[in-house]
Coordinates of C-alpha atoms in Angstrom, one line a residue:
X22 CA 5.6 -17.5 -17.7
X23 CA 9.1 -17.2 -17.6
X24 CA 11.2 -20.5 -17.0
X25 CA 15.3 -20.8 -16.7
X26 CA 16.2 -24.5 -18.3
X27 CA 17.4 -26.7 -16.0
X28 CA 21.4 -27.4 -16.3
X29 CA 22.5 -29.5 -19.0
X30 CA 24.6 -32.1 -16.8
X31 CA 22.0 -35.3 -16.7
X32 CA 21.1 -35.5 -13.0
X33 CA 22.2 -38.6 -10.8
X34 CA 19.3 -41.2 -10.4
X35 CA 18.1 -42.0 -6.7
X36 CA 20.9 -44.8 -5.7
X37 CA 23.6 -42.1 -6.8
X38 CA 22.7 -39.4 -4.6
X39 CA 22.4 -42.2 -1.5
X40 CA 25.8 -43.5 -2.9
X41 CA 27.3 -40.0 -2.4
X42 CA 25.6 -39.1 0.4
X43 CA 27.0 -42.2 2.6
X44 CA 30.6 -41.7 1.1
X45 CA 30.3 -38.1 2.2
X46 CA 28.8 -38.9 5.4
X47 CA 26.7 -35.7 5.2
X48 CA 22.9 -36.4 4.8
X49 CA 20.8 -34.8 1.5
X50 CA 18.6 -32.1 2.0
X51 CA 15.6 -32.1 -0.5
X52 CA 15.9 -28.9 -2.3
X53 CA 13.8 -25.7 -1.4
X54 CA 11.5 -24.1 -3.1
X55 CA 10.2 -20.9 -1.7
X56 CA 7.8 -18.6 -3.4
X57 CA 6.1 -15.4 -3.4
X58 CA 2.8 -14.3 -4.9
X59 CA 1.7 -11.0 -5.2
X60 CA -1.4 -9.9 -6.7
X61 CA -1.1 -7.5 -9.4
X62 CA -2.3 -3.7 -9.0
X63 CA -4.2 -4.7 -6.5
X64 CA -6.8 -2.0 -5.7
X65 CA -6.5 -0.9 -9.3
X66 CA -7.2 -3.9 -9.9
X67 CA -10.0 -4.9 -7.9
X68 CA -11.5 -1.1 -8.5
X69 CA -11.8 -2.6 -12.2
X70 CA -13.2 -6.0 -11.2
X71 CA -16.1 -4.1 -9.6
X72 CA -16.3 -1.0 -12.1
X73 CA -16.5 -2.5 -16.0
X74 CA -16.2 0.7 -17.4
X75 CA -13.0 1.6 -15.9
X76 CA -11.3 -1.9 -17.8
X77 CA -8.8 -0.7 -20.0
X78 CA -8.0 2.6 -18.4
X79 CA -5.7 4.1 -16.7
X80 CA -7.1 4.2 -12.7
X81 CA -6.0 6.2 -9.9
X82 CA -6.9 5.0 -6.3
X83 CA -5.7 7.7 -4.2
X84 CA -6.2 11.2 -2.7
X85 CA -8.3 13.1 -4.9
X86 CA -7.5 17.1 -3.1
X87 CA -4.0 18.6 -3.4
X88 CA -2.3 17.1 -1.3
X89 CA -3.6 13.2 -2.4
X90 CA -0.7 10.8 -3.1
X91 CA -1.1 7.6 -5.6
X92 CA -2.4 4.5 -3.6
X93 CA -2.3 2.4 -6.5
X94 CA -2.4 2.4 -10.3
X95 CA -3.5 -0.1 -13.3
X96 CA -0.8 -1.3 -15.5
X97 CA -2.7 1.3 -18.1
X98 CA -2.1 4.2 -16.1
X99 CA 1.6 2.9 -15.2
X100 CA 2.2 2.7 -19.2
X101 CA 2.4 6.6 -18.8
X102 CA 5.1 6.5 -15.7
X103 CA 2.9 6.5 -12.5
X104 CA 3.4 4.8 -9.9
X105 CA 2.8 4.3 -5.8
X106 CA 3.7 7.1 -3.9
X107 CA 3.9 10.2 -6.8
X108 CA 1.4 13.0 -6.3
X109 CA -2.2 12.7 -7.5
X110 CA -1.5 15.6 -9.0
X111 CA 1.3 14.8 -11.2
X112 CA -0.2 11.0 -11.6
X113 CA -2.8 13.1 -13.6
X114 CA -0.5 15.2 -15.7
X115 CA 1.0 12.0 -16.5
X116 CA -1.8 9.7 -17.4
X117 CA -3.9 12.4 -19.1
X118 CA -7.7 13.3 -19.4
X119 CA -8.3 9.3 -20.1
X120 CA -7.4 8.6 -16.4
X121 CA -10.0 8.2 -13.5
X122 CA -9.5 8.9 -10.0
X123 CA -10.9 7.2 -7.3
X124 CA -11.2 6.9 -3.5
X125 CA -9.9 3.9 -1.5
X126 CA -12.2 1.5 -0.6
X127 CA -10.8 -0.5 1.8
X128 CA -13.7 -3.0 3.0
X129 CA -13.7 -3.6 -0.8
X130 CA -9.8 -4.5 -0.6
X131 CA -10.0 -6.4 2.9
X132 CA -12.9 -8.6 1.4
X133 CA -11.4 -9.2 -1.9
X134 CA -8.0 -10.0 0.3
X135 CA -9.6 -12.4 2.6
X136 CA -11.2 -14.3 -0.5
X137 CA -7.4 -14.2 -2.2
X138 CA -5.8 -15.6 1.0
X139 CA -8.7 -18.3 1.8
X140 CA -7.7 -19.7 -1.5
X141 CA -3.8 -19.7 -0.9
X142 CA -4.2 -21.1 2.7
X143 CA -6.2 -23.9 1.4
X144 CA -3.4 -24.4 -1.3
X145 CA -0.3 -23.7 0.8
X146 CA -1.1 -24.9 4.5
X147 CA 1.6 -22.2 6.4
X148 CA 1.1 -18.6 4.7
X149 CA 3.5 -15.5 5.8
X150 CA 1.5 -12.4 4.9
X151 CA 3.4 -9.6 4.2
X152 CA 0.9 -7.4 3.5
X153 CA -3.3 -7.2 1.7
X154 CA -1.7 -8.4 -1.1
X155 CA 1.2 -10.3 -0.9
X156 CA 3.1 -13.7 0.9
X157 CA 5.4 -16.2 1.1
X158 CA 4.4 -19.9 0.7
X159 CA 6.6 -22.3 1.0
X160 CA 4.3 -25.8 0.5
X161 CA 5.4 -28.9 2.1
X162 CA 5.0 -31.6 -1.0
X163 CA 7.0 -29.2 -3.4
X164 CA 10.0 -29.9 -1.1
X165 CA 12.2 -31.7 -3.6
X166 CA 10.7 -30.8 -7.1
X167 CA 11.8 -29.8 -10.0
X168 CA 11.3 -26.5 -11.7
X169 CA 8.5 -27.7 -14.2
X170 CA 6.5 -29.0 -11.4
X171 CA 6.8 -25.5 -9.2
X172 CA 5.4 -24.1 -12.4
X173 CA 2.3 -26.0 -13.0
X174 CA 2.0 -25.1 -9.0
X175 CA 1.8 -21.8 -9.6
X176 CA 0.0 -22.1 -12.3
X177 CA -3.2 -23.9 -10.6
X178 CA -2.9 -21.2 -8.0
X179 CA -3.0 -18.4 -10.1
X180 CA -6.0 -19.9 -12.4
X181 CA -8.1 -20.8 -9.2
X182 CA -7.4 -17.3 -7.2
X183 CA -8.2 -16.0 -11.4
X184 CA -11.5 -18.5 -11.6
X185 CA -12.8 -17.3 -7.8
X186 CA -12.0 -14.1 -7.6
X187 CA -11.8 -12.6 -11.0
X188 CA -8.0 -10.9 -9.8
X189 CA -4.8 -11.5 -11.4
X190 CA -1.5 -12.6 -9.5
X191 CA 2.0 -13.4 -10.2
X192 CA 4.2 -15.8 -8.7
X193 CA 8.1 -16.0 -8.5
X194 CA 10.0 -19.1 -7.0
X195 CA 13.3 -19.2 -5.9
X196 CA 15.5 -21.2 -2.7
X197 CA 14.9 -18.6 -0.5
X198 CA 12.9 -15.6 0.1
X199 CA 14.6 -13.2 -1.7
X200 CA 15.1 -15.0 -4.8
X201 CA 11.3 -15.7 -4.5
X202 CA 10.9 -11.6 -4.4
X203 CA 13.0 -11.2 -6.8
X204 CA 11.2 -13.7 -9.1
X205 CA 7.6 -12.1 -8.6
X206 CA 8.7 -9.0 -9.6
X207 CA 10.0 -10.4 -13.2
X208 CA 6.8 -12.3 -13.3
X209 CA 4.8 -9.4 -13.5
X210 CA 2.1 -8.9 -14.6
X211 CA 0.1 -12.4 -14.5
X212 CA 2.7 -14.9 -14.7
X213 CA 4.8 -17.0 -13.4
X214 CA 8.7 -16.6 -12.9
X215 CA 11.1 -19.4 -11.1
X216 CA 14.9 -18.6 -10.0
X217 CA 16.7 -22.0 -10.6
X218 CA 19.1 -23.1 -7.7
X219 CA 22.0 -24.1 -9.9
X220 CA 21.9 -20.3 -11.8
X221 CA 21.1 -18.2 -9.0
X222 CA 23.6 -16.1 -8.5
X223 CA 24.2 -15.6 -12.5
X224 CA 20.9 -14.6 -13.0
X225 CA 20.5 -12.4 -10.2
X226 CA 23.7 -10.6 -10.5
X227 CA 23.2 -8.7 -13.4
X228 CA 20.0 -7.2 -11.9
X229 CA 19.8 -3.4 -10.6
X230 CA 21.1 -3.5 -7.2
X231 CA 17.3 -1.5 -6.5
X232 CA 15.9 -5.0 -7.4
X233 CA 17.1 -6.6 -4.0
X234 CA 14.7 -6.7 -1.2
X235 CA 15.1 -3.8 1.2
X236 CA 17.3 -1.8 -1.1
X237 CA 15.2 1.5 -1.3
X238 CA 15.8 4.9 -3.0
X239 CA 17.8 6.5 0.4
X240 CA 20.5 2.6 -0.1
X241 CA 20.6 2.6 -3.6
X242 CA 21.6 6.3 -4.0
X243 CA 24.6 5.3 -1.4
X244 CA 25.6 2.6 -2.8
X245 CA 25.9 4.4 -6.9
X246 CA 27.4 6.8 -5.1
X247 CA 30.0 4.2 -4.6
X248 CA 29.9 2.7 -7.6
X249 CA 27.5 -0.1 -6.8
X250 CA 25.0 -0.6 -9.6
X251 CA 24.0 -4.4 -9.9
X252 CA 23.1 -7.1 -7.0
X253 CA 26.9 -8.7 -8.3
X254 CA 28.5 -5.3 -8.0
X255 CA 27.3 -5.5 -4.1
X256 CA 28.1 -8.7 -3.3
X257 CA 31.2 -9.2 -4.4
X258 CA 32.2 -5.9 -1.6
X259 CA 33.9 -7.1 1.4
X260 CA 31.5 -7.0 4.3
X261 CA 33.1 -4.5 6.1
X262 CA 32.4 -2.2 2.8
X263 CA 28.7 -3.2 2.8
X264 CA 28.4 -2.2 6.5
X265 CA 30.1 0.7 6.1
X266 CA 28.1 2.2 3.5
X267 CA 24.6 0.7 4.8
X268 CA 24.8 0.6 8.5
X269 CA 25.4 -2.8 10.7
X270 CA 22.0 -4.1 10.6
X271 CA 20.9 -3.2 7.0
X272 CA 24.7 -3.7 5.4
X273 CA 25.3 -7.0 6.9
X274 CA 21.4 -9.2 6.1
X275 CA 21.6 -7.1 2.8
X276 CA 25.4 -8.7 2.0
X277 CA 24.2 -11.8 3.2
X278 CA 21.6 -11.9 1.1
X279 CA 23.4 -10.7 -2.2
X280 CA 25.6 -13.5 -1.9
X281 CA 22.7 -16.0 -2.1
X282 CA 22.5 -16.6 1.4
X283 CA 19.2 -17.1 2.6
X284 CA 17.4 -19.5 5.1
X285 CA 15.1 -17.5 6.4
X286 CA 12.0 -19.7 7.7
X287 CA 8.1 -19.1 5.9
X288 CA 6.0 -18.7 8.9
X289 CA 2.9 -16.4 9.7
X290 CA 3.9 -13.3 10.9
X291 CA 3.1 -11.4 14.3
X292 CA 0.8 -8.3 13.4
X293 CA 2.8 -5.3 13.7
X294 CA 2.3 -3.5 16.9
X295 CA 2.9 0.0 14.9
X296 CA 3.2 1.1 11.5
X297 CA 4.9 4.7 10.7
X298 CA 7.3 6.2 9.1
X299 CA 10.0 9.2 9.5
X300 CA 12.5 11.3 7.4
X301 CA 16.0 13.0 8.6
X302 CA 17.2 16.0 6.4
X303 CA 20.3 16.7 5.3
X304 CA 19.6 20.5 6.8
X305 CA 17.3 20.9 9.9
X306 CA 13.9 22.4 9.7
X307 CA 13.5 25.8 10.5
X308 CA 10.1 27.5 9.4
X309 CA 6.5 26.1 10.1
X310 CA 6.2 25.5 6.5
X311 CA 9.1 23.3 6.1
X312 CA 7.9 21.4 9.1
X313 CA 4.7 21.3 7.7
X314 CA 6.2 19.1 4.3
X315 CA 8.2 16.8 6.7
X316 CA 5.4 16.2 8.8
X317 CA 3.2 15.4 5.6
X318 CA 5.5 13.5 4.2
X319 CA 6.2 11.4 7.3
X320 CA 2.3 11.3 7.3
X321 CA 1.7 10.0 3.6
X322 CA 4.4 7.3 4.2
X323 CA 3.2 6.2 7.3
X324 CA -0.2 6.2 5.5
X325 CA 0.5 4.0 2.6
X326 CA 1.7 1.2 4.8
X327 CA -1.5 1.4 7.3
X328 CA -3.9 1.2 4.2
X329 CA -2.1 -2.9 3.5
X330 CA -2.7 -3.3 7.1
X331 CA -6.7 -4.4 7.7
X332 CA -6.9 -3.0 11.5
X333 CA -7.5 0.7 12.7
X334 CA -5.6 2.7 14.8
X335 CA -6.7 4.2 18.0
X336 CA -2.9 6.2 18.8
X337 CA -1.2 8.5 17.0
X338 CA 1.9 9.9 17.6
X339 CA 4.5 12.1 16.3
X340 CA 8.3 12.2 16.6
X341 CA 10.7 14.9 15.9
X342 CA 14.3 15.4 16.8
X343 CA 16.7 18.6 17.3
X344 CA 19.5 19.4 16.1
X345 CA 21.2 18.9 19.2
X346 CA 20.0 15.4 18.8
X347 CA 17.1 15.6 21.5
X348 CA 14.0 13.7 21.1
X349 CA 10.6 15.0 21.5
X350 CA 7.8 12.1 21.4
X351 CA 3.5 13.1 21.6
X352 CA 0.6 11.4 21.6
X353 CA -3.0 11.0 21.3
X354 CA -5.2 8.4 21.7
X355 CA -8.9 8.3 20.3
X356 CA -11.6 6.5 22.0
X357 CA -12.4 4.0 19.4
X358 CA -9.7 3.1 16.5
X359 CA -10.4 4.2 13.0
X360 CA -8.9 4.1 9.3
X361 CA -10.1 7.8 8.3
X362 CA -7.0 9.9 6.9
X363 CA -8.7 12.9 7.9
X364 CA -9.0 11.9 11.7
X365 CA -5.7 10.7 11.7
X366 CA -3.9 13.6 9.8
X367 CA -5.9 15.8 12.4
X368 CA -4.3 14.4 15.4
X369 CA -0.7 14.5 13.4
X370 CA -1.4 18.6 13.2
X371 CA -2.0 18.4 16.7
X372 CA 1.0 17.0 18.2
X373 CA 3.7 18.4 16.0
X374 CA 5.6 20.7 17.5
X375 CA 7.8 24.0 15.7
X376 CA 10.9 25.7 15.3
X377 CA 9.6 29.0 16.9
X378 CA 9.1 26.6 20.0
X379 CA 11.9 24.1 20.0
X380 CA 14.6 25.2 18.0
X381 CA 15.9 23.9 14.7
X382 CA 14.2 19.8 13.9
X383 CA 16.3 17.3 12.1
X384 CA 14.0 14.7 12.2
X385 CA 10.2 14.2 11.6
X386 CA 8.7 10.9 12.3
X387 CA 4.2 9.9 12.2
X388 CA 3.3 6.7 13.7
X389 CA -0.2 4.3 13.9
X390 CA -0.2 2.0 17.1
X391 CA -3.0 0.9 19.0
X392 CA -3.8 -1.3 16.4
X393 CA -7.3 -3.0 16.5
X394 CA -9.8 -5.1 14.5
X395 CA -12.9 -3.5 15.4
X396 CA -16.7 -3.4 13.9
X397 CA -16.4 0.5 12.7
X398 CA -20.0 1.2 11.7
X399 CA -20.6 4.7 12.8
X400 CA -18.6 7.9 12.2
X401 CA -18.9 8.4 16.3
X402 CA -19.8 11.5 18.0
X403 CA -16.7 12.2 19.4
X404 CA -14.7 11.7 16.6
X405 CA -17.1 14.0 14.3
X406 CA -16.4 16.5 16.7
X407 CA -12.8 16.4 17.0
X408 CA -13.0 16.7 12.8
X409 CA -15.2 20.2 13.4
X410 CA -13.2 21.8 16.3
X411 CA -9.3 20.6 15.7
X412 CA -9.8 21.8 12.0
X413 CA -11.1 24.9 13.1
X414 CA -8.4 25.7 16.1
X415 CA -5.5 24.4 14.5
X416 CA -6.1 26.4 11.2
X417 CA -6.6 29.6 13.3
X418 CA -2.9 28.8 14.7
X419 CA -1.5 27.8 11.9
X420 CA -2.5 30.8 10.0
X421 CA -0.8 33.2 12.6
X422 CA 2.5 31.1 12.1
X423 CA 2.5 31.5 8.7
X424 CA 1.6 34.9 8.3
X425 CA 3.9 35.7 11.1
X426 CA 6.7 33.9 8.7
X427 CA 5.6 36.1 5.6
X428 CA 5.9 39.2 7.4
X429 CA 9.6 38.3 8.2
X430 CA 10.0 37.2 4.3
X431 CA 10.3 33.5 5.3
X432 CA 7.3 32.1 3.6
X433 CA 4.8 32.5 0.8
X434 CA 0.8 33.6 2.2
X435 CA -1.5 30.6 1.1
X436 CA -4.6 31.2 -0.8
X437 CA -7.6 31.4 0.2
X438 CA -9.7 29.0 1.1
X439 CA -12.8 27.8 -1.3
X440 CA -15.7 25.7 -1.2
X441 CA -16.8 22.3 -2.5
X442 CA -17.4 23.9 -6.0
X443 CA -13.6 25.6 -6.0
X444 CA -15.6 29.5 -5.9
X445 CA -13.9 31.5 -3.4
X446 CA -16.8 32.1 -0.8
X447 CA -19.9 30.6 0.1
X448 CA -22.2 31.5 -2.0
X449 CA -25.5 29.8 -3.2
X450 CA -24.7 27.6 -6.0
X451 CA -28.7 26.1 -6.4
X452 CA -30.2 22.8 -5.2
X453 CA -28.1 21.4 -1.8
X454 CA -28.1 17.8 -2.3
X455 CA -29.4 15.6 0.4
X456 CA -25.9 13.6 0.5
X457 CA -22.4 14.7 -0.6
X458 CA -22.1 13.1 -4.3
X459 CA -18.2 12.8 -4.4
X460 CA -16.5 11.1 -7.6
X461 CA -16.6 7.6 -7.4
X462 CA -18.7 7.5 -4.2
X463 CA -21.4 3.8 -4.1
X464 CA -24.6 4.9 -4.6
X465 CA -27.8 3.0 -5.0
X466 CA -31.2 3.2 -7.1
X467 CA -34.5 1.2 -6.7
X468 CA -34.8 1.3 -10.6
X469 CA -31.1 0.8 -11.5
X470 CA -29.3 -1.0 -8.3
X471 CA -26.0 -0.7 -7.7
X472 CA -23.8 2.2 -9.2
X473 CA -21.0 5.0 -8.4
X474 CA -21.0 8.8 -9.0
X475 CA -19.2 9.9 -11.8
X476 CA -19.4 13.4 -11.5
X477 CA -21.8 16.5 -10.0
X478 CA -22.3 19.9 -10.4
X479 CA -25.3 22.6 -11.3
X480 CA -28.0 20.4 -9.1
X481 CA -27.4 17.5 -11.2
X482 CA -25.5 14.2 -10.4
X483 CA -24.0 11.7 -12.9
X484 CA -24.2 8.0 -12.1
X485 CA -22.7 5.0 -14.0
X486 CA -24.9 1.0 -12.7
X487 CA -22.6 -1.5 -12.5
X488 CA -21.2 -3.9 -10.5
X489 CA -18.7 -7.1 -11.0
X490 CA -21.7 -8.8 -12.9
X491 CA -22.4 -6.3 -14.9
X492 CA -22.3 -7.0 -18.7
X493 CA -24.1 -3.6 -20.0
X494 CA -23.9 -0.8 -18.0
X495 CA -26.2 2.4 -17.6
X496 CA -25.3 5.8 -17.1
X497 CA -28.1 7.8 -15.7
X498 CA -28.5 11.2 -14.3
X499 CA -30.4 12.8 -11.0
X500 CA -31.0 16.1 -9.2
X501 CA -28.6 16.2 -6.1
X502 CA -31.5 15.7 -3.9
X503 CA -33.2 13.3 -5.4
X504 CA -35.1 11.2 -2.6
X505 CA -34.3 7.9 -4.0
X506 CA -30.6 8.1 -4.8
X507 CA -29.3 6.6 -1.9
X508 CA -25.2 5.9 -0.7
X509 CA -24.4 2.4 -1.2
X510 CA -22.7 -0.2 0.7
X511 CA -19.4 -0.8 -1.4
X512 CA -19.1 -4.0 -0.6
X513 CA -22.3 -4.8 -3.0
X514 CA -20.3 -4.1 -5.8
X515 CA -18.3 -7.3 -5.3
X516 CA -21.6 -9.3 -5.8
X517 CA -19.7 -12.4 -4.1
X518 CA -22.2 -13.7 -1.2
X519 CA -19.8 -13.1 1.2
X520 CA -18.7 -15.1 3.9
X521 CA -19.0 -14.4 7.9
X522 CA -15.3 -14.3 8.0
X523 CA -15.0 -11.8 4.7
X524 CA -17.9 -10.0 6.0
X525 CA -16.0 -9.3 9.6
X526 CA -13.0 -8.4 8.0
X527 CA -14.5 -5.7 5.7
X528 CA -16.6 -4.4 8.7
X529 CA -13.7 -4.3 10.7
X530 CA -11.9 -1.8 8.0
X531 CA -15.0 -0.2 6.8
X532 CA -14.5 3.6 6.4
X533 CA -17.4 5.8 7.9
X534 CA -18.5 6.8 4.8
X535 CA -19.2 3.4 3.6
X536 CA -22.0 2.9 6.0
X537 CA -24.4 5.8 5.1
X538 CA -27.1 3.5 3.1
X539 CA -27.5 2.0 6.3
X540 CA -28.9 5.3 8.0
X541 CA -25.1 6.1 9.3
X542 CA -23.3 9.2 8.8
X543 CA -22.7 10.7 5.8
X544 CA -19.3 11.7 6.1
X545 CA -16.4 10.5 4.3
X546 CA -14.1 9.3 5.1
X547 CA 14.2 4.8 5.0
X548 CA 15.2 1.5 3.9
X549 CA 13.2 -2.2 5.3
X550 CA 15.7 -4.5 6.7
X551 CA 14.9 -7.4 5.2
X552 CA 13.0 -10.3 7.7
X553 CA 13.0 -7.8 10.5
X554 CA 8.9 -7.9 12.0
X555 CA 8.8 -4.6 13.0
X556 CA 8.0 -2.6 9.9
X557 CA 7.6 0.8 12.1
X558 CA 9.9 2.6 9.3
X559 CA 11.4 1.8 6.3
X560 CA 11.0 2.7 2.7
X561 CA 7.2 1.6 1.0
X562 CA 7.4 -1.6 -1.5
X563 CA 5.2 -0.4 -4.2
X564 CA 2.0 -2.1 -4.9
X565 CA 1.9 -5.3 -7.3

């Protein structure tokens, strides 16, 4: 807990400030508080709140093939330089043979969210989320106080979210929201960090010019580039300078808000209407291959914003732009929405289109929109289909691109394909199990309970029992098609007696996969502009 003393001038008693303030004429405005609480590694965070063992260590949540990108990471795996964003596979080079991977489980999240934010609305009254794991409060009665008592605030909060839930959170203060941001983030992790009004500026100022809300890697490289380093080094630029080097919109809030200007009201947020992301390269896109990255890149960004949203998405669509500056815009709509990355990065390989057929791409944009809360029980017919065929098809095409590119020295042949084991080939490894026994997948036991795979391989499947209650846990093995290994229901590792409203929530994010106990199928599943609503693109804030 971090708190600036207050200045050393003794403060005016009541009848001063109402002696000054009739002089002056101008009426006193109780001073604002504003703060910001953000819950710490969340699904690291809550993957270790349901999983004992994994306390301590460093955790992955994540993409566990190739192409998987970090989700989230425990402060233990952070220790060793990973962070949101980086590569699975060079998360693991960093963190070592200590670090566990593991699937997203985002009914798990949404339920542990909704607890978190039951307990903050009850607290706060008016709550803008910003994301799963993160708002602005902004409580009536603290209108006025001092910094000691926006402490001991914070402090309840965190303790009772702490006492509830089990998570931790940190909380930064400040006059407006960016000082609030700003405050969190030095807070971190588990504590509590206020920005005093009279030292602002001072304390701010000195701060890397990345620390200011909205400034992203694409800004901040723009701005050293100009000799801009600290949050003081940027505001004291004219604000023709800031534009200049930052664009109208971004250049002028960002100024603004350098300078310490900030009234931006706390309200509740509209739900975003779409959620994506895009890229423009410095050199236009002229092989498959190339547009292949972009489009996966676009793909993973757009992805790690959707996962903080609790809806599905029934559109997809993907943007790309010439060189001359044209824009080409497709999309598809599924019949029922859905949270699955492998649906969704389906229909992304469907609608991108290629040099060979357009001409030299500049841009490469992948959006979410049809955006729906909706009871997702069963992977549905249609959609298992479109998983089947589209793989199938668009392989076959995108096979004759790229071998079509190699011929003409453009591109490297890819290797070939292998199956779940990693052997090239199909051939018959033993026992099939009855279910796929992926890392980290819920399972269940009529002698053990609850539990989660922790590895599989020559007919034999590793299990570790525990759940948030867990004190002791058991670490049993079982033949792949054992009949009375079952999947599990994730949310049972929370152990919470949830709630109708928790319970819709989760449902309404529940991945396919999560249902199987229940006789479903089994398969698995550039800069932010500060205050603007539309979050369509802009640069990810990493995870708490």
């Amino acid at each position: 807990m971090t708190v600036p003393s207050e200045p050393t001038a003794t403060p005016p008693d009541a009848g001063e400030l109402a002696a000054q303030a009739h002089s002056s004429g101008a009426p006193t405005q109780p001073r604002r508080w504003v703060l910001h609480i953000d819950m710490d590694a969340f699904f690291a965070s809550v993957e270790q709140l349901t999983r004992p063992t994994l306390r301590g260590r460093p955790v992955l949540v994540g993409g566990v093939d190739g192409r998987g990108v970090v989700a989230g990471a425990s402060y233990e795996a952070r220790a060793f330089g990973v962070h949101s964003a980086m590569p699975m596979w060079q998360a693991k080079k960093l963190a070592g043979f200590s670090s566990v991977t593991v699937r997203p489980r985002r009914a798990v999240y949404v339920a542990a969210s909704r607890r978190v934010f039951d307990i903050i609305s009850r607290a706060a009254g008016v709550v803008e989320q910003l994301s799963i794991d993160e708002a602005f409060l902004e409580p009536a009665h603290l209108q006025g106080a001092d910094a000691s008592e926006v402490v001991a605030w914070a402090e309840a909060l965190r303790a009772e979210i702490a006492a509830t839930t089990g998570l931790p959170s940190s909380v930064g203060a400040g006059s407006g929201k960016q000082y609030a941001k700003i405050a969190s983030g030095l807070a971190k992790p588990d504590g509590v960090h206020v920005i005093h009004h009279a030292t602002q500026q001072e304390q701010i100022s000195v701060l890397p010019v990345r620390s200011l809300w909205g400034i992203g890697p694409v800004a901040e490289a723009k701005l050293h580039s100009a000799g801009i380093r600290t949050i003081g080094d940027f505001a004291a630029l004219r604000r023709a300078d800031a534009v200049r080097l930052l664009g109208q919109a971004a250049g002028s809030s960002l100024h603004e808000l350098a300078q310490g200007r900030d009234d931006r009201p706390t309200a509740p947020r509209k739900e975003a209407k779409s959620i994506g992301a895009e890229h423009t390269y410095p050199q236009d896109l002229t092989t498959t291959a190339h547009t292949d990255e972009a489009l996966r890149r676009a793909f993973d960004a757009a992805l790690r914003r959707f996962r903080k949203d609790p809806r599905g998405a029934k559109t997809v669509t993907v943007k790309i732009k010439l060189s001359d500056f044209s824009q080409h815009t497709r999309s598809a709509t599924l019949p029922h929405p859905t949270s699955d990355e492998d649906v969704l990065w389906l229909q992304a390989t469907t609608l991108v289109r290629y040099p060979a057929d357009v001409g030299p791409i500049r841009l490469v944009g992948v959006s979410f929109s049809n955006l729906e809360h909706a009871h997702q029980q069963v992977m549905f017919p249609e959609l298992d289909r479109l998983l089947v065929t589209t793989r199938q098809e668009h392989q076959l095409a995108r096979d004759a691109e790229r071998a079509a590119e190699w011929e003409a020295g453009m591109t490297m042949p890819q290797p070939a394909p292998t199956d779940a084991s990693g052997a090239e080939g199909g051939e018959d490894a033993g026992p099939q199990p009855t279910h796929e026994w992926w890392p980290t997948r819920d399972v269940w036991h009529p002698d053990y309970g609850h539990g989660w795979v922790q590895g599989s391989g020559h007919g034999v499947v590793s299990v570790r029992f525990e759940t948030r209650t867990t004190t002791t846990p058991r670490a049993r093995s079982f033949a792949v098609d054992d009949p009375l290994l079952e999947p599990a229901d994730p949310l049972d590792s929370l152990e919470w007696g949830l709630g109708e409203r928790e319970i819709a929530a989760a449902l309404a994010a529940r991945e396919p996969a999560e249902d199987a106990r229940a006789g479903h199928s089994d398969e698995d599943p550039g800069d932010a502009v500060p205050g603007r609503e539309d979050r369509t693109v802009g640069e990810e804030l990493p995870e708490g």
